[in-house]
Amino acid sequence: MHSTYPGSASNPSMELTVKIFCKSDPNLNLSVRDNKVVLAKANPSDKHQLWYKDDKFGSNVKDEEGFPSFALVNKATGLALKHASGATQLVQLEPFRPFEFDKSLMWSEGKVIDNEGYRAIRMANDIHLNMDAYLGDRPQVQDGNEIGLWEWNSGNNQIWKISPHSPGHEKQGCHASSEGRLEHHGHDGPYSSSDTHHSSHFDSASSLSKKPAVKIFCKSDPNLNLSVRDNKLVLAKANPSDEHQLWYKDDKFGSNVKDEEGFPGFALVNKATGLALKHASGATQLVQLERFKANEFDKSLIWSEGKVIDNEGYRAIRMANDIHLNMDAYLGDRPQVQDGNEIGLWEWNSGNNQIWKISPHSVSGHEKHGGHKFGEGRSDCHGDDCPYSSHTHHSYHSGHASNLSKEPTVKICCKADPELNLSVRFDKVVLAKADPYDEHQHWFKDDKFGSNVKDEEGFPGFALVNKATGLALKHACGATQPVQLACFNSNDLSLMWSESKVLIMKAIDV
């Protein structure tokens, strides 16, 4: 048995813990006791009640409704929830191996059931079998209640919430809009709100400082970026060198915190100041700024994007806990937004000053401002500037040169013959007879821009990078033309692909 989750130190996505409870009694948490999965009276100090939600395979392995899969790993023991052998049987536990895919450890959440955010948790490969707190002949769940699988009956003992754990602050039971916010104080946060405005002073331990920055602009004038000026949130004339116009989109709580339409929550943190966008006090009031503390959940800093409004990818940005209040570039009596324009909240009126785009920032200056439709110009990379060499053939093993080298690989096959994998052969993209030891058949799915770059149906963009060569799939020059290969460059939109809705349930093995 492990006292802590094995490998969590090497898995940044696994550093945040969650608690899991059913609606039947939110004061009982899912726990491990005597090597069994049970409900236990809530105790925030008991690590047996804390879990890691490992969703690294979620972009590739979906349930039949298209919801991403994940594993649930107990913090105290390192054991993962394993499917029961069938209906009416108990959920099992098994040691978790972070980089091995085991479909019997894969679960998914269904759609939101009610306005409190509860969902079914079910086997990813059989969504008809749901996690169920067995009642037997009891009217109510209780401490020690065992957990099994059962066909859907819509009982409160079958709907669950996976909720971020915030020691000492978080109210047990939900993240509903009526709850109080989580305060944070002191000067120990990873992002400085001082007037020095040096982004290089971001704590090196923070994952945000290593993430790509984004810029944010409204359709009313895409040449004005959201910025911080004199501790106020304003629009400013686009300047790619001004870090006050750059933001980190922190979506680590997004898999657990959704708005009422099911869109994930996120925080927006200014690169220069470390200040995060905070909800205004109400309609017609100005959006505020507050010092961001990376590992504390504060619902007043959580925003969501609505559905895509037009074919350019613009969306509303609104409070995650009240989607009727939208970010609005105040016009007043002006016909158009302008430099220095303040930003507030307003009820939806569908104006161009209310629809926004969160767009990847291109340091190299190749990015076309105002839109990210797939197929726009690419920026070539040559020589030593290319992070993945097509000559060394093992660039991913070269240490810190790439974050992708630490990611799990995927194989890609079509339904016409699943025994043939997508591969690189003689600098061409081909199908090859499946060979698990051939790294030319292994790919990294780089989806770091997926929350910002969408196709016209709203599906996230990603790059596919070959493990053996470091070359990425590049758009063909047109219909009927072969797909190309190019040196990987994260600012090149011609390397961005998307997946459509699920046509048939098919897990991609890794």
Short mmCIF file of C-alpha atoms in Angstrom, two decimals:
data_model
loop_
_atom_site.label_atom_id
_atom_site.label_comp_id
_atom_site.label_asym_id
_atom_site.label_seq_id
_atom_site.Cartn_x
_atom_site.Cartn_y
_atom_site.Cartn_z
CA MET A 1 0.00 0.00 0.00
CA HIS A 2 1.17 3.52 -0.78
CA SER A 3 0.74 6.38 1.62
CA THR A 4 0.44 8.77 -1.31
CA TYR A 5 -0.50 8.42 -4.94
CA PRO A 6 2.46 6.87 -6.76
CA GLY A 7 3.78 9.15 -9.45
CA SER A 8 1.79 12.24 -8.56
CA ALA A 9 4.93 14.32 -8.35
CA SER A 10 5.63 13.61 -11.99
CA ASN A 11 2.03 14.19 -13.03
CA PRO A 12 1.08 17.87 -12.60
CA SER A 13 -2.49 17.10 -13.67
CA MET A 14 -2.78 14.82 -10.66
CA GLU A 15 -1.74 17.32 -7.97
CA LEU A 16 -5.27 18.56 -7.23
CA THR A 17 -7.51 16.29 -5.23
CA VAL A 18 -11.27 15.93 -5.36
CA LYS A 19 -13.93 14.53 -3.06
CA ILE A 20 -16.85 12.50 -4.34
CA PHE A 21 -20.31 12.28 -2.78
CA CYS A 22 -23.82 11.34 -3.82
CA LYS A 23 -26.92 13.50 -3.52
CA SER A 24 -28.51 11.08 -1.07
CA ASP A 25 -26.17 12.48 1.64
CA PRO A 26 -23.51 15.03 0.63
CA ASN A 27 -21.92 14.67 4.09
CA LEU A 28 -20.68 11.19 3.24
CA ASN A 29 -17.64 11.01 0.97
CA LEU A 30 -16.47 8.16 -1.21
CA SER A 31 -13.60 6.52 0.66
CA VAL A 32 -11.39 3.45 0.94
CA ARG A 33 -11.73 1.45 4.15
CA ASP A 34 -10.32 -2.04 4.70
CA ASN A 35 -9.65 -2.33 0.96
CA LYS A 36 -13.29 -1.67 0.11
CA VAL A 37 -15.00 1.30 -1.55
CA VAL A 38 -17.46 2.78 0.94
CA LEU A 39 -19.09 6.03 2.00
CA ALA A 40 -17.56 7.65 5.06
CA LYS A 41 -18.54 10.59 7.25
CA ALA A 42 -16.87 13.65 5.74
CA ASN A 43 -13.44 14.35 7.22
CA PRO A 44 -11.27 16.80 5.22
CA SER A 45 -8.14 15.48 6.98
CA ASP A 46 -8.74 11.88 5.91
CA LYS A 47 -6.75 11.22 2.73
CA HIS A 48 -8.73 8.02 2.17
CA GLN A 49 -11.61 10.36 1.21
CA LEU A 50 -9.54 12.27 -1.35
CA TRP A 51 -9.10 11.24 -4.96
CA TYR A 52 -7.12 12.18 -8.04
CA LYS A 53 -9.14 12.42 -11.25
CA ASP A 54 -6.74 11.27 -13.94
CA ASP A 55 -8.18 12.33 -17.31
CA LYS A 56 -5.05 12.11 -19.45
CA PHE A 57 -6.72 9.57 -21.75
CA GLY A 58 -9.95 11.57 -21.93
CA SER A 59 -9.26 13.23 -25.26
CA ASN A 60 -8.90 9.83 -26.91
CA VAL A 61 -11.18 7.51 -24.96
CA LYS A 62 -14.86 8.50 -24.87
CA ASP A 63 -18.04 6.77 -23.81
CA GLU A 64 -20.79 6.14 -26.35
CA GLU A 65 -22.31 9.58 -25.66
CA GLY A 66 -18.97 11.28 -26.33
CA PHE A 67 -18.12 12.11 -22.70
CA PRO A 68 -14.40 11.79 -21.81
CA SER A 69 -13.14 8.97 -19.65
CA PHE A 70 -11.04 9.20 -16.51
CA ALA A 71 -9.63 7.12 -13.66
CA LEU A 72 -10.29 7.84 -9.98
CA VAL A 73 -7.22 7.19 -7.83
CA ASN A 74 -7.31 7.22 -4.04
CA LYS A 75 -4.78 9.61 -2.52
CA ALA A 76 -4.04 7.56 0.60
CA THR A 77 -3.66 4.16 -1.04
CA GLY A 78 -2.82 4.69 -4.71
CA LEU A 79 -5.66 2.31 -5.58
CA ALA A 80 -7.98 3.10 -8.49
CA LEU A 81 -11.69 2.36 -8.81
CA LYS A 82 -12.16 -0.73 -10.98
CA HIS A 83 -15.36 -1.83 -12.71
CA ALA A 84 -17.41 -4.43 -10.93
CA SER A 85 -17.74 -7.79 -12.67
CA GLY A 86 -21.31 -6.90 -13.60
CA ALA A 87 -24.61 -5.39 -12.47
CA THR A 88 -25.36 -5.65 -8.71
CA GLN A 89 -21.68 -6.40 -7.98
CA LEU A 90 -19.33 -4.28 -5.87
CA VAL A 91 -16.90 -1.75 -7.35
CA GLN A 92 -13.34 -3.03 -6.94
CA LEU A 93 -9.92 -1.49 -6.27
CA GLU A 94 -6.68 -2.05 -8.15
CA PRO A 95 -3.16 -0.53 -7.98
CA PHE A 96 -2.91 2.35 -10.43
CA ARG A 97 -0.17 2.50 -13.05
CA PRO A 98 -0.18 6.06 -14.41
CA PHE A 99 1.06 5.38 -17.93
CA GLU A 100 -0.69 2.09 -18.66
CA PHE A 101 -4.14 2.11 -20.20
CA ASP A 102 -6.61 -0.23 -18.47
CA LYS A 103 -10.18 0.08 -19.72
CA SER A 104 -11.50 -1.54 -16.52
CA LEU A 105 -10.36 1.60 -14.64
CA MET A 106 -12.06 4.03 -17.03
CA TRP A 107 -15.21 5.85 -15.90
CA SER A 108 -17.25 8.71 -17.35
CA GLU A 109 -19.78 11.23 -16.11
CA GLY A 110 -23.15 11.68 -17.80
CA LYS A 111 -24.91 14.96 -18.48
CA VAL A 112 -25.79 17.25 -15.58
CA ILE A 113 -28.92 15.91 -13.86
CA ASP A 114 -30.06 18.96 -11.89
CA ASN A 115 -29.21 22.59 -11.14
CA GLU A 116 -26.74 21.52 -8.45
CA GLY A 117 -24.44 19.82 -10.93
CA TYR A 118 -24.94 16.18 -9.96
CA ARG A 119 -24.24 13.51 -12.60
CA ALA A 120 -24.17 9.78 -13.02
CA ILE A 121 -20.74 8.11 -12.82
CA ARG A 122 -20.70 5.02 -14.99
CA MET A 123 -18.40 2.55 -16.72
CA ALA A 124 -16.97 4.31 -19.78
CA ASN A 125 -17.44 1.21 -21.92
CA ASP A 126 -20.96 0.43 -20.64
CA ILE A 127 -22.83 3.54 -19.58
CA HIS A 128 -25.87 1.51 -18.57
CA LEU A 129 -24.05 0.38 -15.41
CA ASN A 130 -23.91 3.26 -12.93
CA MET A 131 -22.08 3.73 -9.66
CA ASP A 132 -24.65 3.09 -6.94
CA ALA A 133 -24.52 3.46 -3.16
CA TYR A 134 -26.38 0.27 -2.21
CA LEU A 135 -29.41 0.92 -0.03
CA GLY A 136 -30.59 -2.64 0.52
CA ASP A 137 -33.57 -2.37 2.87
CA ARG A 138 -32.38 0.97 4.29
CA PRO A 139 -34.19 4.23 3.44
CA GLN A 140 -30.96 6.23 3.37
CA VAL A 141 -27.24 5.83 2.70
CA GLN A 142 -25.03 5.67 5.77
CA ASP A 143 -21.42 5.57 6.95
CA GLY A 144 -19.85 2.34 5.70
CA ASN A 145 -22.26 2.02 2.78
CA GLU A 146 -20.72 -0.17 0.06
CA ILE A 147 -20.61 0.92 -3.58
CA GLY A 148 -21.60 -1.20 -6.55
CA LEU A 149 -22.92 -0.99 -10.09
CA TRP A 150 -26.60 -0.87 -10.95
CA GLU A 151 -28.74 -0.09 -13.95
CA TRP A 152 -30.03 3.47 -14.02
CA ASN A 153 -32.99 4.20 -11.73
CA SER A 154 -32.46 7.97 -11.22
CA GLY A 155 -32.19 7.64 -7.44
CA ASN A 156 -30.23 10.14 -5.36
CA ASN A 157 -27.90 7.27 -4.45
CA GLN A 158 -26.92 7.08 -8.15
CA ILE A 159 -26.07 10.71 -8.84
CA TRP A 160 -22.72 12.07 -7.72
CA LYS A 161 -20.61 15.14 -7.61
CA ILE A 162 -16.84 15.21 -8.13
CA SER A 163 -15.89 18.39 -6.31
CA PRO A 164 -12.50 20.15 -5.89
CA HIS A 165 -11.06 19.69 -2.40
CA SER A 166 -10.15 22.95 -0.68
CA PRO A 167 -8.82 22.25 2.83
CA GLY A 168 -10.53 24.24 5.55
CA HIS A 169 -12.60 26.45 3.26
CA GLU A 170 -14.95 24.64 0.98
CA LYS A 171 -18.51 24.03 2.02
CA GLN A 172 -19.31 20.33 1.65
CA GLY A 173 -21.94 19.35 -0.86
CA CYS A 174 -21.73 21.51 -3.94
CA HIS A 175 -20.45 24.50 -5.87
CA ALA A 176 -23.80 26.10 -6.40
CA SER A 177 -24.08 29.77 -7.23
CA SER A 178 -25.58 30.67 -3.87
CA GLU A 179 -22.59 29.54 -1.80
CA GLY A 180 -20.08 31.94 -0.33
CA ARG A 181 -16.72 32.48 -1.98
CA LEU A 182 -13.42 31.11 -0.73
CA GLU A 183 -11.21 33.86 0.64
CA HIS A 184 -7.42 33.85 0.41
CA HIS A 185 -4.93 36.14 2.08
CA GLY A 186 -1.25 36.75 2.59
CA HIS A 187 1.68 37.03 0.21
CA ASP A 188 2.41 33.42 -0.49
CA GLY A 189 0.58 33.15 -3.80
CA PRO A 190 2.40 32.12 -6.96
CA TYR A 191 1.47 35.28 -8.87
CA SER A 192 2.53 38.70 -7.70
CA SER A 193 0.02 41.56 -7.78
CA SER A 194 2.67 44.12 -6.98
CA ASP A 195 3.29 47.16 -9.15
CA THR A 196 6.52 45.72 -10.52
CA HIS A 197 4.51 43.87 -13.17
CA HIS A 198 7.34 41.46 -14.03
CA SER A 199 5.88 38.26 -15.43
CA SER A 200 9.27 36.61 -15.10
CA HIS A 201 8.76 36.71 -11.34
CA PHE A 202 5.99 34.14 -11.55
CA ASP A 203 6.74 31.27 -9.19
CA SER A 204 8.60 28.63 -11.16
CA ALA A 205 6.58 25.98 -9.35
CA SER A 206 3.42 27.22 -11.03
CA SER A 207 2.11 25.33 -14.02
CA LEU A 208 0.47 28.48 -15.39
CA SER A 209 3.74 30.27 -16.10
CA LYS A 210 4.63 27.36 -18.41
CA LYS A 211 1.32 27.44 -20.27
CA PRO A 212 0.84 29.30 -23.55
CA ALA A 213 -0.58 32.77 -23.08
CA VAL A 214 -3.74 33.96 -24.80
CA LYS A 215 -5.12 37.30 -25.90
CA ILE A 216 -8.79 38.24 -25.58
CA PHE A 217 -10.72 40.60 -27.83
CA CYS A 218 -14.33 41.31 -28.75
CA LYS A 219 -15.81 41.29 -32.23
CA SER A 220 -16.60 44.99 -32.02
CA ASP A 221 -12.88 45.69 -32.63
CA PRO A 222 -10.45 42.73 -32.77
CA ASN A 223 -7.53 45.18 -32.69
CA LEU A 224 -8.25 46.04 -29.06
CA ASN A 225 -7.13 43.45 -26.52
CA LEU A 226 -8.36 42.92 -22.99
CA SER A 227 -5.71 44.43 -20.72
CA VAL A 228 -4.90 45.61 -17.21
CA ARG A 229 -4.14 49.32 -16.89
CA ASP A 230 -3.90 51.19 -13.58
CA ASN A 231 -5.44 48.18 -11.80
CA LYS A 232 -8.52 48.35 -14.03
CA LEU A 233 -9.73 46.03 -16.73
CA VAL A 234 -9.85 47.83 -20.08
CA LEU A 235 -9.44 47.37 -23.81
CA ALA A 236 -6.06 48.45 -25.18
CA LYS A 237 -4.66 48.89 -28.66
CA ALA A 238 -3.12 45.54 -29.62
CA ASN A 239 0.57 45.33 -28.73
CA PRO A 240 2.05 41.80 -28.80
CA SER A 241 4.96 42.96 -26.60
CA ASP A 242 2.70 44.22 -23.81
CA GLU A 243 2.30 41.44 -21.24
CA HIS A 244 -0.59 43.33 -19.64
CA GLN A 245 -2.55 42.19 -22.72
CA LEU A 246 -1.65 38.52 -22.23
CA TRP A 247 -3.57 36.06 -20.08
CA TYR A 248 -3.35 32.53 -18.78
CA LYS A 249 -6.52 30.48 -19.05
CA ASP A 250 -6.50 28.25 -15.97
CA ASP A 251 -9.00 25.46 -16.58
CA LYS A 252 -7.82 22.93 -14.00
CA PHE A 253 -11.22 22.93 -12.26
CA GLY A 254 -13.09 22.71 -15.57
CA SER A 255 -13.72 18.97 -15.44
CA ASN A 256 -15.49 19.38 -12.09
CA VAL A 257 -16.98 22.89 -12.19
CA LYS A 258 -19.49 23.53 -14.99
CA ASP A 259 -22.01 26.25 -15.73
CA GLU A 260 -25.70 25.38 -16.01
CA GLU A 261 -25.29 24.52 -19.71
CA GLY A 262 -22.45 22.13 -18.94
CA PHE A 263 -19.59 24.33 -20.20
CA PRO A 264 -16.39 24.10 -18.11
CA GLY A 265 -15.30 26.84 -15.73
CA PHE A 266 -11.93 28.60 -15.92
CA ALA A 267 -10.02 31.54 -14.49
CA LEU A 268 -8.31 34.26 -16.55
CA VAL A 269 -5.02 35.40 -15.01
CA ASN A 270 -3.09 38.39 -16.29
CA LYS A 271 0.49 37.54 -17.21
CA ALA A 272 2.03 40.87 -16.19
CA THR A 273 0.28 41.34 -12.85
CA GLY A 274 -0.88 37.94 -11.64
CA LEU A 275 -4.37 39.38 -11.14
CA ALA A 276 -7.41 37.33 -12.12
CA LEU A 277 -10.74 38.53 -13.50
CA LYS A 278 -13.30 38.63 -10.69
CA HIS A 279 -17.07 38.78 -11.10
CA ALA A 280 -18.63 42.22 -10.80
CA SER A 281 -20.99 42.74 -7.87
CA GLY A 282 -23.94 42.61 -10.26
CA ALA A 283 -25.37 43.67 -13.60
CA THR A 284 -24.07 47.00 -15.00
CA GLN A 285 -21.08 46.89 -12.60
CA LEU A 286 -17.41 46.74 -13.59
CA VAL A 287 -15.48 43.47 -13.70
CA GLN A 288 -12.94 43.45 -10.87
CA LEU A 289 -9.39 42.14 -10.43
CA GLU A 290 -8.12 39.99 -7.59
CA ARG A 291 -4.85 38.29 -6.76
CA PHE A 292 -4.87 34.71 -8.04
CA LYS A 293 -3.96 31.77 -5.84
CA ALA A 294 -3.38 28.77 -8.04
CA ASN A 295 -4.53 25.92 -5.85
CA GLU A 296 -7.50 27.51 -4.09
CA PHE A 297 -10.98 27.34 -5.56
CA ASP A 298 -12.75 30.71 -5.63
CA LYS A 299 -16.03 30.66 -7.52
CA SER A 300 -15.97 34.45 -7.96
CA LEU A 301 -13.00 33.99 -10.32
CA ILE A 302 -14.61 31.28 -12.43
CA TRP A 303 -15.96 32.11 -15.89
CA SER A 304 -17.31 30.08 -18.78
CA GLU A 305 -17.73 30.47 -22.53
CA GLY A 306 -21.05 29.90 -24.24
CA LYS A 307 -21.61 28.13 -27.52
CA VAL A 308 -19.96 29.47 -30.68
CA ILE A 309 -21.98 32.45 -31.95
CA ASP A 310 -20.75 32.70 -35.54
CA ASN A 311 -18.43 31.07 -38.06
CA GLU A 312 -15.48 33.05 -36.71
CA GLY A 313 -15.57 31.32 -33.34
CA TYR A 314 -16.74 34.20 -31.14
CA ARG A 315 -18.52 33.33 -27.88
CA ALA A 316 -20.00 35.00 -24.84
CA ILE A 317 -17.82 35.02 -21.71
CA ARG A 318 -20.01 34.97 -18.64
CA MET A 319 -20.01 34.22 -14.92
CA ALA A 320 -19.94 30.43 -14.56
CA ASN A 321 -22.48 30.56 -11.72
CA ASP A 322 -24.81 33.02 -13.49
CA ILE A 323 -24.61 32.73 -17.26
CA HIS A 324 -27.14 35.53 -17.72
CA LEU A 325 -24.45 38.09 -16.82
CA ASN A 326 -22.03 38.48 -19.71
CA MET A 327 -18.73 40.28 -20.08
CA ASP A 328 -19.52 43.53 -21.89
CA ALA A 329 -17.30 46.28 -23.29
CA TYR A 330 -19.35 49.28 -22.17
CA LEU A 331 -20.32 51.55 -25.05
CA GLY A 332 -22.17 54.26 -23.17
CA ASP A 333 -23.15 56.83 -25.78
CA ARG A 334 -20.31 55.82 -28.12
CA PRO A 335 -21.04 53.94 -31.35
CA GLN A 336 -17.88 51.82 -31.06
CA VAL A 337 -15.48 50.43 -28.45
CA GLN A 338 -12.21 52.30 -28.08
CA ASP A 339 -8.83 52.22 -26.34
CA GLY A 340 -9.39 52.49 -22.59
CA ASN A 341 -12.92 51.07 -22.78
CA GLU A 342 -13.94 49.65 -19.39
CA ILE A 343 -15.39 46.15 -19.02
CA GLY A 344 -18.47 45.24 -17.02
CA LEU A 345 -21.27 42.70 -16.80
CA TRP A 346 -24.53 43.04 -18.68
CA GLU A 347 -27.49 40.89 -19.54
CA TRP A 348 -27.28 39.31 -22.97
CA ASN A 349 -28.12 41.60 -25.89
CA SER A 350 -26.13 39.81 -28.66
CA GLY A 351 -24.03 42.91 -29.45
CA ASN A 352 -20.54 42.61 -30.92
CA ASN A 353 -19.26 44.19 -27.70
CA GLN A 354 -20.51 41.08 -25.85
CA ILE A 355 -18.93 38.34 -27.93
CA TRP A 356 -15.28 37.50 -27.46
CA LYS A 357 -12.49 35.33 -28.68
CA ILE A 358 -9.81 33.78 -26.46
CA SER A 359 -7.00 33.29 -28.94
CA PRO A 360 -3.49 31.79 -28.63
CA HIS A 361 -0.75 34.41 -28.51
CA SER A 362 1.88 33.96 -31.21
CA VAL A 363 5.26 35.20 -30.00
CA SER A 364 6.71 34.91 -33.48
CA GLY A 365 4.22 37.37 -34.89
CA HIS A 366 2.85 35.02 -37.55
CA GLU A 367 -0.62 34.87 -36.11
CA LYS A 368 -3.40 36.63 -37.91
CA HIS A 369 -5.21 38.79 -35.38
CA GLY A 370 -8.92 38.47 -35.03
CA GLY A 371 -9.49 34.90 -36.15
CA HIS A 372 -8.22 31.36 -35.92
CA LYS A 373 -10.00 29.50 -38.64
CA PHE A 374 -8.15 26.34 -39.59
CA GLY A 375 -6.09 26.69 -42.70
CA GLU A 376 -4.73 30.20 -42.24
CA GLY A 377 -1.05 30.80 -42.93
CA ARG A 378 1.62 28.65 -41.33
CA SER A 379 5.00 29.61 -39.91
CA ASP A 380 7.81 27.28 -40.95
CA CYS A 381 10.59 26.29 -38.61
CA HIS A 382 14.10 25.42 -39.63
CA GLY A 383 17.35 24.27 -38.15
CA ASP A 384 17.89 24.39 -34.44
CA ASP A 385 14.71 26.37 -33.87
CA CYS A 386 12.58 23.31 -34.55
CA PRO A 387 11.70 21.62 -31.26
CA TYR A 388 11.31 18.22 -32.92
CA SER A 389 14.01 17.09 -35.30
CA SER A 390 13.12 14.94 -38.31
CA HIS A 391 16.75 13.84 -38.47
CA THR A 392 17.56 12.59 -34.98
CA HIS A 393 14.39 10.44 -34.94
CA HIS A 394 14.33 10.41 -31.14
CA SER A 395 13.98 14.05 -30.25
CA TYR A 396 11.32 13.30 -27.63
CA HIS A 397 13.91 11.56 -25.49
CA SER A 398 16.17 14.59 -25.35
CA GLY A 399 14.98 15.83 -21.97
CA HIS A 400 13.40 19.23 -21.46
CA ALA A 401 13.16 20.08 -25.16
CA SER A 402 9.55 18.97 -25.20
CA ASN A 403 6.73 18.53 -22.72
CA LEU A 404 5.16 16.05 -25.12
CA SER A 405 7.83 13.46 -24.41
CA LYS A 406 6.22 12.93 -21.00
CA GLU A 407 2.74 12.49 -22.46
CA PRO A 408 1.19 9.10 -23.25
CA THR A 409 1.24 8.18 -26.92
CA VAL A 410 -1.72 7.13 -29.03
CA LYS A 411 -2.15 4.99 -32.10
CA ILE A 412 -4.55 5.96 -34.87
CA CYS A 413 -6.49 3.51 -37.01
CA CYS A 414 -9.53 3.68 -39.28
CA LYS A 415 -12.53 1.39 -39.13
CA ALA A 416 -11.80 -0.03 -42.59
CA ASP A 417 -8.96 -2.06 -41.02
CA PRO A 418 -8.12 -1.50 -37.33
CA GLU A 419 -5.01 -3.69 -37.77
CA LEU A 420 -3.35 -0.94 -39.80
CA ASN A 421 -1.99 2.06 -37.88
CA LEU A 422 -1.24 5.57 -39.10
CA SER A 423 2.52 5.78 -39.53
CA VAL A 424 5.39 7.73 -41.09
CA ARG A 425 7.42 5.93 -43.74
CA PHE A 426 10.00 7.66 -45.96
CA ASP A 427 8.62 11.06 -44.94
CA LYS A 428 5.09 10.13 -46.03
CA VAL A 429 1.93 9.53 -44.02
CA VAL A 430 0.80 5.95 -44.61
CA LEU A 431 -0.99 3.04 -42.98
CA ALA A 432 1.27 0.29 -41.67
CA LYS A 433 0.67 -3.17 -40.26
CA ALA A 434 0.23 -2.74 -36.51
CA ASP A 435 3.50 -3.08 -34.59
CA PRO A 436 3.40 -1.84 -30.97
CA TYR A 437 7.21 -1.55 -30.94
CA ASP A 438 7.41 0.72 -34.00
CA GLU A 439 7.57 4.31 -32.75
CA HIS A 440 6.69 5.56 -36.24
CA GLN A 441 3.19 4.29 -35.41
CA HIS A 442 3.02 6.23 -32.14
CA TRP A 443 1.75 9.80 -31.95
CA PHE A 444 1.50 12.57 -29.40
CA LYS A 445 -1.84 14.38 -29.38
CA ASP A 446 -0.95 17.96 -28.47
CA ASP A 447 -4.20 19.65 -27.40
CA LYS A 448 -2.81 22.54 -25.38
CA PHE A 449 -4.59 25.07 -27.63
CA GLY A 450 -7.82 23.07 -27.65
CA SER A 451 -9.59 25.33 -25.19
CA ASN A 452 -8.91 28.32 -27.44
CA VAL A 453 -8.86 26.98 -31.00
CA LYS A 454 -12.11 25.35 -32.13
CA ASP A 455 -13.54 24.21 -35.42
CA GLU A 456 -16.83 25.66 -36.68
CA GLU A 457 -18.83 23.04 -34.72
CA GLY A 458 -17.01 23.95 -31.50
CA PHE A 459 -14.77 20.87 -31.31
CA PRO A 460 -11.24 21.55 -29.96
CA GLY A 461 -8.17 21.69 -32.18
CA PHE A 462 -5.08 19.56 -31.68
CA ALA A 463 -1.83 18.61 -33.40
CA LEU A 464 -0.68 15.04 -34.05
CA VAL A 465 3.09 14.69 -33.66
CA ASN A 466 4.93 11.51 -34.62
CA LYS A 467 7.01 10.06 -31.79
CA ALA A 468 9.82 8.68 -33.93
CA THR A 469 10.34 11.67 -36.22
CA GLY A 470 8.96 14.71 -34.41
CA LEU A 471 7.01 15.61 -37.55
CA ALA A 472 3.41 16.77 -37.29
CA LEU A 473 0.51 16.10 -39.63
CA LYS A 474 -0.01 19.13 -41.89
CA HIS A 475 -3.09 19.96 -43.91
CA ALA A 476 -3.02 18.91 -47.55
CA CYS A 477 -3.05 21.73 -50.07
CA GLY A 478 -6.62 20.81 -51.01
CA ALA A 479 -9.17 18.04 -51.50
CA THR A 480 -7.82 14.76 -52.98
CA GLN A 481 -4.25 15.77 -52.04
CA PRO A 482 -2.06 13.76 -49.60
CA VAL A 483 -1.70 14.90 -46.00
CA GLN A 484 1.74 16.41 -45.48
CA LEU A 485 4.34 16.37 -42.69
CA ALA A 486 6.01 19.44 -41.19
CA CYS A 487 8.36 20.30 -38.38
CA PHE A 488 6.18 20.85 -35.34
CA ASN A 489 5.48 24.49 -34.49
CA SER A 490 2.79 25.24 -31.93
CA ASN A 491 1.95 28.54 -33.66
CA ASP A 492 1.16 26.88 -37.01
CA LEU A 493 -2.59 26.58 -37.61
CA SER A 494 -2.03 24.35 -40.64
CA LEU A 495 -1.10 21.63 -38.13
CA MET A 496 -4.42 21.89 -36.28
CA TRP A 497 -6.98 19.10 -36.62
CA SER A 498 -10.26 18.34 -34.89
CA GLU A 499 -12.44 15.30 -34.29
CA SER A 500 -16.14 15.27 -35.06
CA LYS A 501 -18.84 13.82 -32.84
CA VAL A 502 -18.54 10.13 -31.94
CA LEU A 503 -19.91 7.93 -34.71
CA ILE A 504 -19.37 4.66 -32.87
CA MET A 505 -17.89 3.84 -29.46
CA LYS A 506 -14.24 3.00 -30.11
CA ALA A 507 -11.56 3.48 -27.46
CA ILE A 508 -8.08 4.26 -28.78
CA ASP A 509 -5.62 2.01 -27.00
CA VAL A 510 -2.45 3.55 -25.69
#
